[in-house]
Short mmCIF file of C-alpha atoms and ligand atoms in Angstrom, two decimals:
data_model
loop_
_atom_site.label_atom_id
_atom_site.label_comp_id
_atom_site.label_asym_id
_atom_site.label_seq_id
_atom_site.Cartn_x
_atom_site.Cartn_y
_atom_site.Cartn_z
CA UNK A 1 -59.10 7.25 88.91
CA UNK A 2 -56.06 7.63 91.19
CA UNK A 3 -53.33 9.60 89.52
CA UNK A 4 -50.19 7.83 88.48
CA UNK A 5 -47.37 8.52 90.95
CA UNK A 6 -44.41 10.15 89.39
CA UNK A 7 -40.88 9.05 90.20
CA UNK A 8 -38.94 11.36 92.45
CA UNK A 9 -35.96 11.45 94.73
CA UNK A 10 -36.34 12.34 98.40
CA UNK A 11 -34.33 15.53 98.04
CA UNK A 12 -34.57 18.22 95.39
CA UNK A 13 -37.43 16.48 93.65
CA UNK A 14 -38.05 18.16 90.34
CA UNK A 15 -41.79 17.67 90.58
CA UNK A 16 -43.80 17.81 93.77
CA UNK A 17 -47.56 17.85 93.40
CA UNK A 18 -48.27 17.77 97.14
CA UNK A 19 -45.99 20.14 99.02
CA UNK A 20 -46.42 21.01 102.70
CA UNK A 21 -44.94 24.22 104.11
CA UNK A 22 -44.53 24.24 107.88
CA UNK A 23 -43.03 26.50 110.50
CA UNK A 24 -39.91 24.86 111.94
CA UNK A 25 -39.58 26.99 115.09
CA UNK A 26 -42.09 29.01 117.15
CA UNK A 27 -43.89 30.75 114.32
CA UNK A 28 -43.38 33.89 112.24
CA UNK A 29 -40.57 32.31 110.26
CA UNK A 30 -41.77 33.86 107.01
CA UNK A 31 -44.10 31.08 105.86
CA UNK A 32 -46.40 33.59 104.14
CA UNK A 33 -43.61 34.86 101.94
CA UNK A 34 -42.49 31.35 100.97
CA UNK A 35 -46.04 30.23 100.17
CA UNK A 36 -46.64 33.33 98.06
CA UNK A 37 -43.46 32.58 96.17
CA UNK A 38 -44.29 28.91 95.58
CA UNK A 39 -47.85 29.79 94.64
CA UNK A 40 -46.40 31.16 91.39
CA UNK A 41 -45.92 27.65 90.12
CA UNK A 42 -48.72 25.80 91.89
CA UNK A 43 -52.47 25.46 91.38
CA UNK A 44 -54.12 25.20 94.78
CA UNK A 45 -53.03 26.62 98.14
CA UNK A 46 -54.70 25.17 101.24
CA UNK A 47 -54.50 26.44 104.83
CA UNK A 48 -54.93 23.33 106.98
CA UNK A 49 -55.04 24.43 110.62
CA UNK A 50 -55.02 27.34 113.04
CA UNK A 51 -57.06 30.46 112.75
CA UNK A 52 -56.56 34.18 112.96
CA UNK A 53 -53.90 33.68 115.62
CA UNK A 54 -51.69 33.50 112.53
CA UNK A 55 -50.28 36.57 110.86
CA UNK A 56 -48.62 36.03 107.51
CA UNK A 57 -46.89 38.93 105.81
CA UNK A 58 -46.19 39.27 102.13
CA UNK A 59 -44.23 42.18 100.72
CA UNK A 60 -44.46 42.82 96.98
CA UNK A 61 -42.60 45.75 95.49
CA UNK A 62 -42.62 47.36 98.92
CA UNK A 63 -46.38 46.92 99.35
CA UNK A 64 -47.29 44.99 102.50
CA UNK A 65 -50.15 42.50 102.84
CA UNK A 66 -51.02 40.80 106.12
CA UNK A 67 -53.20 37.71 106.20
CA UNK A 68 -54.62 35.98 109.22
CA UNK A 69 -57.02 33.51 107.66
CA UNK A 70 -56.79 33.86 103.92
CA UNK A 71 -54.18 31.57 102.35
CA UNK A 72 -50.99 33.32 101.29
CA UNK A 73 -51.57 32.45 97.63
CA UNK A 74 -54.46 34.91 97.32
CA UNK A 75 -52.46 37.54 95.45
CA UNK A 76 -52.40 35.14 92.49
CA UNK A 77 -55.89 35.58 91.04
CA UNK A 78 -55.66 32.42 88.93
CA UNK A 79 -54.87 30.12 91.87
CA UNK A 80 -57.49 28.41 94.00
CA UNK A 81 -57.07 29.31 97.68
CA UNK A 82 -58.68 27.03 100.21
CA UNK A 83 -59.47 27.42 103.89
CA UNK A 84 -59.47 23.75 104.89
CA UNK A 85 -61.65 21.91 107.37
CA UNK A 86 -58.86 21.95 109.99
CA UNK A 87 -58.94 25.75 110.26
CA UNK A 88 -60.97 27.55 112.90
CA UNK A 89 -62.54 30.53 111.28
CA UNK A 90 -63.82 33.77 112.77
CA UNK A 91 -66.31 34.86 110.11
CA UNK A 92 -66.18 38.55 111.03
CA UNK A 93 -62.39 38.55 110.68
CA UNK A 94 -62.52 36.63 107.41
CA UNK A 95 -65.05 39.04 105.92
CA UNK A 96 -62.89 41.95 107.06
CA UNK A 97 -59.93 40.40 105.24
CA UNK A 98 -61.98 39.78 102.10
CA UNK A 99 -63.23 43.40 102.13
CA UNK A 100 -59.72 44.70 102.74
CA UNK A 101 -58.37 42.76 99.77
CA UNK A 102 -61.21 43.86 97.49
CA UNK A 103 -60.52 47.48 98.41
CA UNK A 104 -56.93 46.93 97.27
CA UNK A 105 -58.14 45.49 93.98
CA UNK A 106 -57.38 41.83 94.79
CA UNK A 107 -59.79 39.34 93.24
CA UNK A 108 -60.99 36.80 95.83
CA UNK A 109 -63.39 34.87 93.59
CA UNK A 110 -61.15 31.80 93.83
CA UNK A 111 -61.33 31.62 97.61
CA UNK A 112 -62.97 28.39 98.78
CA UNK A 113 -63.99 27.65 102.35
CA UNK A 114 -64.54 24.18 103.75
CA UNK A 115 -68.12 23.62 104.85
CA UNK A 116 -66.66 21.56 107.72
CA UNK A 117 -64.36 24.22 109.18
CA UNK A 118 -65.34 25.26 112.70
CA UNK A 119 -66.35 28.78 113.58
CA UNK A 120 -64.79 30.92 116.26
CA UNK A 121 -67.80 32.40 118.00
CA UNK A 122 -67.88 35.54 120.19
CA UNK A 123 -67.96 33.41 123.34
CA UNK A 124 -64.73 31.67 122.32
CA UNK A 125 -62.94 35.01 122.21
CA UNK A 126 -64.33 36.00 125.61
CA UNK A 127 -63.38 32.65 127.12
CA UNK A 128 -59.85 32.82 125.71
CA UNK A 129 -59.26 36.17 127.41
CA UNK A 130 -61.02 35.14 130.60
CA UNK A 131 -58.90 31.96 130.75
CA UNK A 132 -55.68 33.92 130.33
CA UNK A 133 -56.68 36.46 132.97
CA UNK A 134 -57.53 33.62 135.34
CA UNK A 135 -54.12 32.01 134.81
CA UNK A 136 -52.43 35.31 135.77
CA UNK A 137 -48.64 34.82 135.93
CA UNK A 138 -49.04 31.33 134.49
CA UNK A 139 -50.80 32.56 131.37
CA UNK A 140 -49.77 31.15 127.99
CA UNK A 141 -49.75 34.51 126.26
CA UNK A 142 -52.31 33.42 123.69
CA UNK A 143 -53.34 35.75 120.93
CA UNK A 144 -56.77 35.92 122.63
CA UNK A 145 -58.48 35.18 119.35
CA UNK A 146 -60.57 32.31 120.75
CA UNK A 147 -58.47 29.54 119.22
CA UNK A 148 -58.24 27.19 122.22
CA UNK A 149 -61.92 27.40 123.23
CA UNK A 150 -63.00 26.85 119.62
CA UNK A 151 -60.89 23.70 119.19
CA UNK A 152 -62.12 22.57 122.61
CA UNK A 153 -65.74 22.87 121.45
CA UNK A 154 -64.84 20.98 118.27
CA UNK A 155 -63.54 18.10 120.40
CA UNK A 156 -66.55 18.35 122.71
CA UNK A 157 -68.79 18.16 119.65
CA UNK A 158 -70.33 21.49 120.56
CA UNK A 159 -68.79 23.29 117.61
CA UNK A 160 -70.59 25.37 115.01
CA UNK A 161 -69.40 24.72 111.47
CA UNK A 162 -69.35 26.86 108.36
CA UNK A 163 -72.18 24.81 106.84
CA UNK A 164 -74.38 25.65 109.85
CA UNK A 165 -74.40 29.28 108.74
CA UNK A 166 -76.62 28.28 105.84
CA UNK A 167 -79.55 27.03 107.92
CA UNK A 168 -80.93 29.44 110.48
CA UNK A 169 -82.83 26.79 112.41
CA UNK A 170 -79.85 24.48 112.81
CA UNK A 171 -77.63 27.44 113.60
CA UNK A 172 -79.90 28.71 116.38
CA UNK A 173 -80.22 25.24 117.93
CA UNK A 174 -76.48 24.68 117.88
CA UNK A 175 -75.65 28.12 119.26
CA UNK A 176 -78.19 27.62 122.04
CA UNK A 177 -76.58 24.30 123.02
CA UNK A 178 -73.07 25.71 122.90
CA UNK A 179 -73.89 29.00 124.60
CA UNK A 180 -75.41 27.77 127.80
CA UNK A 181 -72.24 26.27 129.37
CA UNK A 182 -70.24 29.31 128.21
CA UNK A 183 -72.55 31.75 129.92
CA UNK A 184 -72.23 29.77 133.09
CA UNK A 185 -68.42 29.55 132.83
CA UNK A 186 -68.05 33.25 132.11
CA UNK A 187 -70.40 34.11 134.98
CA UNK A 188 -68.38 32.00 137.40
CA UNK A 189 -65.11 33.53 136.20
CA UNK A 190 -66.44 37.04 136.60
CA UNK A 191 -67.79 36.37 140.10
CA UNK A 192 -64.42 34.93 141.05
CA UNK A 193 -62.60 37.92 139.60
CA UNK A 194 -64.89 40.38 141.31
CA UNK A 195 -64.21 38.68 144.61
CA UNK A 196 -60.47 38.77 144.04
CA UNK A 197 -60.57 42.43 143.07
CA UNK A 198 -62.60 43.29 146.10
CA UNK A 199 -60.09 41.51 148.29
CA UNK A 200 -57.19 43.30 146.58
CA UNK A 201 -59.10 46.61 146.43
CA UNK A 202 -58.25 46.97 142.74
CA UNK A 203 -60.03 48.60 139.84
CA UNK A 204 -60.71 47.02 136.49
CA UNK A 205 -57.77 45.27 134.84
CA UNK A 206 -56.74 46.39 131.40
CA UNK A 207 -57.39 44.08 128.52
CA UNK A 208 -60.07 42.04 130.23
CA UNK A 209 -63.25 41.32 128.36
CA UNK A 210 -66.10 43.58 129.25
CA UNK A 211 -67.93 41.13 131.43
CA UNK A 212 -70.68 41.10 133.94
CA UNK A 213 -68.35 42.28 136.67
CA UNK A 214 -70.10 45.60 137.22
CA UNK A 215 -73.55 44.11 137.52
CA UNK A 216 -75.42 41.04 136.46
CA UNK A 217 -76.76 42.45 133.18
CA UNK A 218 -76.31 39.78 130.49
CA UNK A 219 -73.51 40.54 128.06
CA UNK A 220 -75.16 41.67 124.78
CA UNK A 221 -72.46 39.82 122.84
CA UNK A 222 -73.81 36.59 124.25
CA UNK A 223 -77.40 37.14 123.20
CA UNK A 224 -78.69 34.12 121.27
CA UNK A 225 -80.95 36.08 118.96
CA UNK A 226 -78.39 38.75 118.03
CA UNK A 227 -75.67 36.16 117.52
CA UNK A 228 -77.87 34.02 115.30
CA UNK A 229 -79.00 36.97 113.16
CA UNK A 230 -75.48 38.22 112.74
CA UNK A 231 -74.19 34.80 111.74
CA UNK A 232 -77.00 34.22 109.27
CA UNK A 233 -75.89 37.38 107.53
CA UNK A 234 -72.25 36.20 107.59
CA UNK A 235 -73.51 33.00 105.96
CA UNK A 236 -75.16 34.93 103.13
CA UNK A 237 -71.91 36.69 102.39
CA UNK A 238 -69.72 33.60 102.62
CA UNK A 239 -72.04 31.25 100.74
CA UNK A 240 -70.47 31.71 97.28
CA UNK A 241 -67.14 30.56 98.73
CA UNK A 242 -68.35 27.50 100.67
CA UNK A 243 -67.32 24.23 99.03
CA UNK A 244 -66.37 20.58 99.43
CA UNK A 245 -62.72 21.48 99.68
CA UNK A 246 -61.35 17.97 100.28
CA UNK A 247 -62.82 16.88 96.96
CA UNK A 248 -61.37 19.98 95.35
CA UNK A 249 -57.89 18.92 96.56
CA UNK A 250 -58.38 15.34 95.35
CA UNK A 251 -59.46 16.54 91.93
CA UNK A 252 -56.45 18.81 91.66
CA UNK A 253 -54.01 16.10 92.79
CA UNK A 254 -55.62 13.47 90.57
CA UNK A 255 -55.27 15.81 87.61
CA UNK A 256 -51.55 16.12 88.37
CA UNK A 257 -51.84 19.68 89.62
CA UNK A 258 -49.74 21.06 92.44
CA UNK A 259 -51.26 21.65 95.86
CA UNK A 260 -49.37 23.64 98.46
CA UNK A 261 -50.52 22.88 102.00
CA UNK A 262 -49.89 26.01 104.05
CA UNK A 263 -49.18 25.57 107.74
CA UNK A 264 -49.72 28.28 110.30
CA UNK A 265 -47.99 28.54 113.68
CA UNK A 266 -45.14 26.07 113.93
CA UNK A 267 -43.65 22.81 115.13
CA UNK A 268 -42.74 23.91 118.65
CA UNK A 269 -46.25 25.30 119.14
CA UNK A 270 -47.78 21.94 118.19
CA UNK A 271 -50.41 20.75 120.67
CA UNK A 272 -48.88 17.26 120.89
CA UNK A 273 -45.22 17.79 120.08
CA UNK A 274 -44.50 21.39 121.09
CA UNK A 275 -43.59 22.91 124.43
CA UNK A 276 -46.91 22.02 126.08
CA UNK A 277 -48.77 23.78 127.65
CA UNK A 278 -47.16 26.80 125.97
CA UNK A 279 -48.51 25.80 122.59
CA UNK A 280 -51.43 26.50 120.34
CA UNK A 281 -54.50 24.27 120.22
CA UNK A 282 -53.97 22.70 116.81
CA UNK A 283 -51.32 20.54 115.16
CA UNK A 284 -49.20 22.74 112.90
CA UNK A 285 -46.90 19.89 111.87
CA UNK A 286 -46.87 18.39 108.39
CA UNK A 287 -48.81 15.25 109.33
CA UNK A 288 -51.79 17.43 110.18
CA UNK A 289 -52.04 18.63 106.58
CA UNK A 290 -53.76 15.36 105.73
CA UNK A 291 -56.46 15.82 108.38
CA UNK A 292 -56.86 19.55 107.96
CA UNK A 293 -57.19 19.40 104.19
CA UNK A 294 -58.76 15.95 103.83
CA UNK A 295 -56.08 14.17 101.81
CA UNK A 296 -54.09 11.00 102.46
CA UNK A 297 -50.47 10.72 103.60
CA UNK A 298 -49.55 9.42 100.15
CA UNK A 299 -50.71 12.72 98.66
CA UNK A 300 -47.80 14.48 100.32
CA UNK A 301 -44.67 14.45 98.19
CA UNK A 302 -42.49 17.03 99.89
CA UNK A 303 -42.32 18.82 103.22
CA UNK A 304 -40.45 22.08 103.46
CA UNK A 305 -39.77 23.68 106.80
CA UNK A 306 -39.33 27.41 107.20
CA UNK A 307 -36.86 28.62 109.83
CA UNK A 308 -35.29 31.96 110.53
CA UNK A 309 -31.51 32.26 110.56
CA UNK A 310 -31.97 32.92 114.29
CA UNK A 311 -34.93 32.19 116.56
CA UNK A 312 -37.93 34.08 117.90
CA UNK A 313 -40.88 33.30 120.08
CA UNK A 314 -43.92 35.37 120.97
CA UNK A 315 -45.87 34.52 124.09
CA UNK A 316 -44.73 32.61 127.16
CA UNK A 317 -42.89 29.30 127.39
CA UNK A 318 -39.40 27.84 127.25
CA UNK A 319 -36.92 29.29 124.80
CA UNK A 320 -33.46 27.94 125.65
CA UNK A 321 -31.45 30.21 123.33
CA UNK A 322 -33.23 33.45 124.25
CA UNK A 323 -31.00 36.52 124.37
CA UNK A 324 -31.67 39.43 126.65
CA UNK A 325 -28.73 41.53 125.51
CA UNK A 326 -27.64 43.82 122.68
CA UNK A 327 -27.49 40.98 120.17
CA UNK A 328 -31.11 40.07 120.96
CA UNK A 329 -32.01 43.76 120.69
CA UNK A 330 -30.35 43.94 117.27
CA UNK A 331 -32.31 40.92 116.07
CA UNK A 332 -35.52 42.54 117.34
CA UNK A 333 -34.85 45.87 115.68
CA UNK A 334 -33.22 44.81 112.42
CA UNK A 335 -35.65 41.93 112.05
CA UNK A 336 -38.63 44.12 112.99
CA UNK A 337 -39.70 41.37 115.32
CA UNK A 338 -43.12 42.63 116.31
CA UNK A 339 -46.09 40.25 116.08
CA UNK A 340 -48.16 40.57 112.90
CA UNK A 341 -51.32 39.69 114.82
CA UNK A 342 -50.88 41.24 118.27
CA UNK A 343 -48.05 43.73 117.75
CA UNK A 344 -46.19 42.18 120.71
CA UNK A 345 -42.39 42.25 120.75
CA UNK A 346 -41.04 38.85 119.81
CA UNK A 347 -38.43 37.30 122.07
CA UNK A 348 -35.21 36.76 120.07
CA UNK A 349 -32.29 34.37 120.38
CA UNK A 350 -29.66 32.25 118.67
CA UNK A 351 -30.61 29.57 116.21
CA UNK A 352 -31.36 26.37 118.11
CA UNK A 353 -30.18 23.41 116.06
CA UNK A 354 -31.30 20.88 118.67
CA UNK A 355 -34.86 22.10 118.26
CA UNK A 356 -34.49 22.47 114.49
CA UNK A 357 -33.24 18.91 114.05
CA UNK A 358 -36.23 17.74 116.09
CA UNK A 359 -38.54 19.72 113.79
CA UNK A 360 -36.89 18.26 110.69
CA UNK A 361 -37.47 14.70 111.91
CA UNK A 362 -40.94 15.26 113.31
CA UNK A 363 -42.22 16.76 110.10
CA UNK A 364 -40.32 14.39 107.82
CA UNK A 365 -38.90 17.49 106.14
CA UNK A 366 -37.30 17.04 102.77
CA UNK A 367 -35.88 20.57 102.68
CA UNK A 368 -35.50 23.77 104.63
CA UNK A 369 -35.84 27.40 103.74
CA UNK A 370 -33.90 29.83 105.90
CA UNK A 371 -35.29 33.36 106.11
CA UNK A 372 -33.93 36.65 107.46
CA UNK A 373 -30.27 35.91 106.87
CA UNK A 374 -29.88 39.67 106.26
CA UNK A 375 -30.73 40.39 109.91
CA UNK A 376 -27.52 38.69 111.09
CA UNK A 377 -25.26 41.17 109.31
CA UNK A 378 -22.62 42.52 111.67
CA UNK A 379 -23.12 39.93 114.41
CA UNK A 380 -19.76 38.23 114.91
CA UNK A 381 -19.34 35.50 115.96
CA UNK A 382 -22.61 33.76 115.18
CA UNK A 383 -23.71 31.10 117.61
CA UNK A 384 -25.87 28.04 117.13
CA UNK A 385 -27.05 25.74 119.92
CA UNK A 386 -25.82 22.20 119.30
CA UNK A 387 -26.79 20.50 122.59
CA UNK A 388 -28.40 21.28 125.92
CA UNK A 389 -27.03 20.78 129.41
CA UNK A 390 -29.51 20.12 132.19
CA UNK A 391 -29.26 21.67 135.68
CA UNK A 392 -27.75 18.39 136.88
CA UNK A 393 -25.12 18.48 134.15
CA UNK A 394 -26.63 15.84 131.86
CA UNK A 395 -26.05 16.41 128.16
CA UNK A 396 -28.98 16.32 125.71
CA UNK A 397 -28.13 15.95 122.05
CA UNK A 398 -31.77 15.68 121.16
CA UNK A 399 -34.82 17.68 122.14
CA UNK A 400 -35.87 16.56 125.65
CA UNK A 401 -39.45 15.48 126.08
CA UNK A 402 -39.51 16.35 129.78
CA UNK A 403 -40.74 19.88 130.32
CA UNK A 404 -38.72 20.47 133.50
CA UNK A 405 -35.51 19.72 131.61
CA UNK A 406 -36.44 21.97 128.74
CA UNK A 407 -37.43 24.82 131.07
CA UNK A 408 -34.05 24.86 132.76
CA UNK A 409 -31.79 23.57 129.97
CA UNK A 410 -28.72 25.62 129.14
CA UNK A 411 -27.72 25.52 125.50
CA UNK A 412 -24.16 24.80 124.46
CA UNK A 413 -23.06 26.71 121.41
CA UNK A 414 -20.86 26.30 118.40
CA UNK A 415 -19.36 29.58 117.22
CA UNK A 416 -19.17 30.40 113.54
CA UNK A 417 -17.72 33.50 111.85
CA UNK A 418 -20.20 36.27 111.11
CA UNK A 419 -20.39 38.51 108.04
CA UNK A 420 -20.42 42.28 107.82
CA UNK A 421 -21.65 42.93 104.30
CA UNK A 422 -25.17 43.57 103.04
CA UNK A 423 -26.81 40.48 101.60
CA UNK A 424 -30.16 42.10 100.64
CA UNK A 425 -29.08 42.36 97.02
CA UNK A 426 -27.84 38.77 96.68
CA UNK A 427 -29.83 36.62 94.24
CA UNK A 428 -27.50 33.66 93.89
CA UNK A 429 -25.52 31.53 96.29
CA UNK A 430 -22.28 32.86 94.83
CA UNK A 431 -23.29 36.40 95.81
CA UNK A 432 -23.50 35.47 99.50
CA UNK A 433 -20.38 36.08 101.61
CA UNK A 434 -18.37 32.90 102.36
CA UNK A 435 -19.15 33.16 106.09
CA UNK A 436 -22.90 33.18 105.34
CA UNK A 437 -22.49 30.17 103.06
CA UNK A 438 -20.53 28.36 105.75
CA UNK A 439 -23.26 29.18 108.28
CA UNK A 440 -25.93 27.75 105.98
CA UNK A 441 -23.85 24.63 105.26
CA UNK A 442 -23.34 24.05 108.96
CA UNK A 443 -27.11 24.22 109.56
CA UNK A 444 -27.91 21.92 106.68
CA UNK A 445 -25.34 19.33 107.69
CA UNK A 446 -26.36 19.41 111.33
CA UNK A 447 -30.06 18.84 110.67
CA UNK A 448 -29.59 16.55 107.68
CA UNK A 449 -31.67 18.20 104.98
CA UNK A 450 -30.74 20.53 102.14
CA UNK A 451 -31.49 24.24 102.30
CA UNK A 452 -33.36 25.13 99.13
CA UNK A 453 -34.10 28.81 99.62
CA UNK A 454 -32.63 31.66 101.65
CA UNK A 455 -34.42 34.90 102.47
CA UNK A 456 -32.30 38.05 102.33
CA UNK A 457 -35.02 40.66 102.84
CA UNK A 458 -38.78 40.97 103.30
CA UNK A 459 -39.69 41.45 99.64
CA UNK A 460 -40.73 38.39 97.66
CA UNK A 461 -37.88 39.06 95.24
CA UNK A 462 -35.31 39.01 98.04
CA UNK A 463 -34.48 35.31 97.93
CA UNK A 464 -31.60 33.11 96.90
CA UNK A 465 -32.41 29.69 95.48
CA UNK A 466 -29.86 27.05 96.34
CA UNK A 467 -29.76 24.64 93.45
CA UNK A 468 -32.45 24.71 90.81
CA UNK A 469 -35.78 26.42 91.33
CA UNK A 470 -38.29 23.62 91.75
CA UNK A 471 -40.64 22.79 88.95
CA UNK A 472 -43.81 22.32 90.93
CA UNK A 473 -46.16 21.49 88.13
CA UNK A 474 -46.35 18.11 86.53
CA UNK A 475 -44.93 17.94 83.04
P1 LIG D 1 -45.19 33.89 109.08
O1 LIG D 1 -46.19 33.97 110.18
O2 LIG D 1 -44.34 32.67 109.17
O3 LIG D 1 -45.81 34.03 107.71
O4 LIG D 1 -44.22 35.12 109.29
P2 LIG D 1 -44.64 36.64 109.64
O5 LIG D 1 -45.17 37.29 108.42
O6 LIG D 1 -45.47 36.69 110.87
O7 LIG D 1 -43.25 37.22 110.08
C1 LIG D 1 -42.14 37.22 109.24
C2 LIG D 1 -41.67 38.66 109.03
O8 LIG D 1 -40.40 38.64 108.44
C3 LIG D 1 -42.56 39.45 108.09
O9 LIG D 1 -42.57 40.78 108.50
C4 LIG D 1 -41.86 39.29 106.74
O10 LIG D 1 -42.12 40.38 105.87
C5 LIG D 1 -40.44 39.28 107.17
N1 LIG D 1 -39.52 38.51 106.33
C6 LIG D 1 -39.74 37.33 105.68
N2 LIG D 1 -38.60 36.90 105.09
C7 LIG D 1 -37.64 37.82 105.39
C8 LIG D 1 -36.25 37.92 105.09
O11 LIG D 1 -35.64 37.07 104.44
N3 LIG D 1 -35.60 39.03 105.59
C9 LIG D 1 -36.24 39.99 106.33
N4 LIG D 1 -35.53 41.03 106.78
N5 LIG D 1 -37.54 39.92 106.61
C10 LIG D 1 -38.23 38.83 106.17
P1 LIG D 2 -47.97 32.36 112.58
O1 LIG D 2 -48.80 31.50 111.67
C1 LIG D 2 -46.22 32.99 116.50
C2 LIG D 2 -48.55 31.59 119.94
C3 LIG D 2 -49.11 32.63 120.88
C4 LIG D 2 -49.08 31.84 122.18
C5 LIG D 2 -49.45 30.44 121.74
C6 LIG D 2 -50.92 30.08 121.93
O2 LIG D 2 -48.03 33.81 112.28
O3 LIG D 2 -46.57 31.83 112.66
P2 LIG D 2 -53.13 30.80 120.61
O4 LIG D 2 -53.73 32.15 120.38
O5 LIG D 2 -52.79 30.06 119.38
O6 LIG D 2 -53.93 29.97 121.57
O7 LIG D 2 -51.73 31.12 121.38
O8 LIG D 2 -49.13 30.35 120.37
N1 LIG D 2 -48.92 31.76 118.51
C7 LIG D 2 -48.08 32.20 117.57
N2 LIG D 2 -46.81 32.63 117.67
N3 LIG D 2 -46.83 32.91 115.30
C8 LIG D 2 -48.09 32.44 115.20
O9 LIG D 2 -48.68 32.20 114.01
C9 LIG D 2 -48.79 32.10 116.36
N4 LIG D 2 -50.04 31.64 116.62
C10 LIG D 2 -50.10 31.42 117.93
O10 LIG D 2 -48.29 33.77 120.93
O11 LIG D 2 -47.77 31.80 122.68
MG1 LIG D 3 -46.78 35.26 111.70
#
């Protein structure tokens, strides 16, 4: 029977059985930390999209954990952690993460994997890199983890799913069908590259996949037999975790339990609504939680966005408030802005309220959490972008849909006083300096949702709740 809906207000709801956490900027906002924190008082944590392009960091008592595929609730042994059907899963990476956690004494018995999630296969990784190399200066700066090619195969109906790992015959047939066009594509790309190199008289480029450029020997990583055998053995290891995860979410919600839907990547990397083509290949926005976990829109009670107190972006693409000066350098160094997945330096800049307001509306956010406030210490004044001005002088109060405008837009800033005291030790709003409180109020008023939580350091304890801590569980 459908659970009875509990009464709640739009903001600061005391009870929120279905809570979505999404990135409000370009990723790496600290979603992992927030999910870990909220997992304390929830029952099920579901990743609903993306793959191991994500890197989610949790710091507990100084000990660092980095997750790429495993939901950020995994450090709570009594919580069910789900990899939903919307995730693309590289089984070798997942098994590496499971082994790594076990070695650190973390119990992963409660990890459930959707039988319908698609698998990132070795050819997806090769194609991702080959595609980036081919694009040259126009490359997207993907994480080269095979995300785009895997989602493309899903849409082409050439994907291999987790459940296929459990039947060798089906697996072999599906790999054979999927492999053939990839071999051809990779062959063509390598012939093209060889020709270009010959013309340029260059040697091998760094970072390219080992391909058939030296000779025409087939790449052993693309051997049907080897790939099938290897994946059958992955299937044996993953089998105890494979489940009907949509049903698991329904059962939890119907029993009045709390489900946290964990987004990876972020709003401005959304395939439909982000800065296309400089985006990822999934939909990281809140609406996608329904598809990627298998629940209905009415199962979502709250949507919380996670944003940094400034902005970062890793990879190519427009970033209107980017700073290439000492302030940007300070954000990079104090914020340790190096990618969790690829180790790349993140581009840093001022907080962009035009983009943030867009993210709030697009996700139907009911609240925001602002992380890394501590990083802004000593930067005075603080700036926030409140509108854009196009090359032609037109003013944009809202996020422009036209990519040419966004690529050349100049942000106009509001200046707010900075603060020069440490905030790492603050645990209540009253312990934050008045300038920091004014900065947070300005953000909240501009984008029209309350800020519920502020991060003042990497550790899970380093947070300030604004208002009451939410009671996630049903009474
Ligand atoms: P995610 O991908 O959104 O989960 O974020 P990442 O883990 O990739 O990047 C966020 C980084 O900021 C991690 O290294 C976190 O440990 C760190 N972090 C999270 N919250 C805070 C905070 O409030 N202050 C500081 N200084 N670091 C934080
Ligand atoms: P989390 O979950 C930041 C970026 C890549 C690239 C673009 C496309 O840790 O916030 P892809 O490999 O997905 O095809 O790359 O998206 N990107 C991320 N940037 N955080 C992430 O995840 C990202 N996942 C992908 O840098 O620009
Ligand atoms: Mg990250």
